[in-house]
mmCIF file of C-alpha atoms in Angstrom:
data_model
loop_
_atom_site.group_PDB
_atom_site.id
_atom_site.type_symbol
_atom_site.label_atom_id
_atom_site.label_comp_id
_atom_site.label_asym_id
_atom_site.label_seq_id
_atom_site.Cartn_x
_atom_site.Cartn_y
_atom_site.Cartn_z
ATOM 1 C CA UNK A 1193 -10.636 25.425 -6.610
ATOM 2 C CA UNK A 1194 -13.446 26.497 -8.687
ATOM 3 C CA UNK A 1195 -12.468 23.991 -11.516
ATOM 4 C CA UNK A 1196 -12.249 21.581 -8.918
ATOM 5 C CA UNK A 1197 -15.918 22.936 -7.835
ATOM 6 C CA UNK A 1198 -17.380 22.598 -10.961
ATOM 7 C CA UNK A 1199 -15.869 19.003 -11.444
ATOM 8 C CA UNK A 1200 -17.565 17.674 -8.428
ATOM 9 C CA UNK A 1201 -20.884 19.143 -9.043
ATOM 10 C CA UNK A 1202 -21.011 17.746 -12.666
ATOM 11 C CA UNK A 1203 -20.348 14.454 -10.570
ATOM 12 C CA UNK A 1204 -22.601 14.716 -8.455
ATOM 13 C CA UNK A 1205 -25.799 15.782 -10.547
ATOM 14 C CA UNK A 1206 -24.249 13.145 -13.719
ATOM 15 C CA UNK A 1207 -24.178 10.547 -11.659
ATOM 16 C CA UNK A 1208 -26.299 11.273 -8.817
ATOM 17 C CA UNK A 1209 -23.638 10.087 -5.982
ATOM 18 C CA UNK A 1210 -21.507 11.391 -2.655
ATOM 19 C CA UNK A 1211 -18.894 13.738 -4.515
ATOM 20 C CA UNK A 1212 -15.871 14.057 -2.394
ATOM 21 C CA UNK A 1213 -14.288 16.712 -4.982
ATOM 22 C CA UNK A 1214 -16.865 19.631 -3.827
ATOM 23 C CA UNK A 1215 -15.696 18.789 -0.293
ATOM 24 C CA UNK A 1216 -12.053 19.503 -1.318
ATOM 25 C CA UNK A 1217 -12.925 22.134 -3.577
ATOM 26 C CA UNK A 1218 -14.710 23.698 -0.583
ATOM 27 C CA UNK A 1219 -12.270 23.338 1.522
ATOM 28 C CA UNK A 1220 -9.483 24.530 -0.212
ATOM 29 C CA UNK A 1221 -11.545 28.179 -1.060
ATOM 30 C CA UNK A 1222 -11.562 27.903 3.190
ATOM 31 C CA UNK A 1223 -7.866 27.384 3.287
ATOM 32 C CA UNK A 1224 -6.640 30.137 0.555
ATOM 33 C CA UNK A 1225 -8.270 32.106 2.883
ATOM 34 C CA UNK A 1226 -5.634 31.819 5.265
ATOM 35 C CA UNK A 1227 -2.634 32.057 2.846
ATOM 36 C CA UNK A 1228 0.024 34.242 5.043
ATOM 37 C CA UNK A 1229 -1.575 33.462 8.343
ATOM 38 C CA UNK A 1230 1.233 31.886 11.101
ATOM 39 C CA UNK A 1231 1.841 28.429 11.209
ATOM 40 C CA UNK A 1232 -0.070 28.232 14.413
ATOM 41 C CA UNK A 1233 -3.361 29.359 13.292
ATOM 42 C CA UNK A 1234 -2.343 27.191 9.810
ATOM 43 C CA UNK A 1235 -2.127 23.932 11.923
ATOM 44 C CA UNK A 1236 -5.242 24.704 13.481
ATOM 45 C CA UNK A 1237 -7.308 25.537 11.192
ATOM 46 C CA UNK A 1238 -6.301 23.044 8.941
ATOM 47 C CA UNK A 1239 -7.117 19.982 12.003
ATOM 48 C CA UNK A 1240 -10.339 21.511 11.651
ATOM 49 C CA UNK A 1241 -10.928 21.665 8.431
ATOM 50 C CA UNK A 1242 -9.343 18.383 7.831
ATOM 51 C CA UNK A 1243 -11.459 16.816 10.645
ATOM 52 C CA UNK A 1244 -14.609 18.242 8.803
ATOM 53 C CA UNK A 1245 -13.768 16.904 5.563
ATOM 54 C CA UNK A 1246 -13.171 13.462 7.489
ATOM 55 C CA UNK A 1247 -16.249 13.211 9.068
ATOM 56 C CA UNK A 1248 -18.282 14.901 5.951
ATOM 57 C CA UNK A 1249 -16.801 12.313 3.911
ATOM 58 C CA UNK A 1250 -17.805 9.472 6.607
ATOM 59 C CA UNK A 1251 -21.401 10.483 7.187
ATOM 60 C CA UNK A 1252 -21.924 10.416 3.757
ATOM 61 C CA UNK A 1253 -20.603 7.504 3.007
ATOM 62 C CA UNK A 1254 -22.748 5.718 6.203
ATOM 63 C CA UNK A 1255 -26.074 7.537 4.706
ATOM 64 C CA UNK A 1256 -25.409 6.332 1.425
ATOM 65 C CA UNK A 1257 -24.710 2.350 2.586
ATOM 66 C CA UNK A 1258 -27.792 2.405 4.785
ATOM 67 C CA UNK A 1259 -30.008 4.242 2.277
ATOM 68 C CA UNK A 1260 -29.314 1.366 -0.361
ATOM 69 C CA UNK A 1261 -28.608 4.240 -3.052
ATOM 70 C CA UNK A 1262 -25.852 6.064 -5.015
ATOM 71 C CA UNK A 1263 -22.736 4.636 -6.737
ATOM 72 C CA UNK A 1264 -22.194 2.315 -4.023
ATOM 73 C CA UNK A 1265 -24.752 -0.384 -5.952
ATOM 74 C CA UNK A 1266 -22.976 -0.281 -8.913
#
């Protein structure tokens, strides 16, 4: 996770866009968290944390097509 961490902040400063990796990254360190919980608090804490990621992902993809900026002009 913190390899994955580091990739996604070199991303995102290199080339100055929405980085999806730090999301995973970040959610992952969240999830190891909860290595030998039961499969109950697993599944929902992971629809959570999935759901997050989702709408993370989503409202920064919106900001970044209304805002004219990021990798989306390329």
């Amino acid at each position: 996770m913190r390899l994955l961490l580091v990739f996604g902040l070199v991303n995102l400063t290199v080339l100055h866009a929405p980085d999806v990796l730090t999301v995973y990254a970040l959610n992952g360190a969240v999830l190891a968290l909860f290595f030998r919980a039961p499969q109950r608090v697993l599944l929902a804490v992971g629809l959570v944390v999935g759901l997050g990621a989702d709408l993370a992902t989503t409202g920064v993809a919106l900001a970044d097509h209304y805002a004219g900026t990021g990798i989306g002009q390329v």
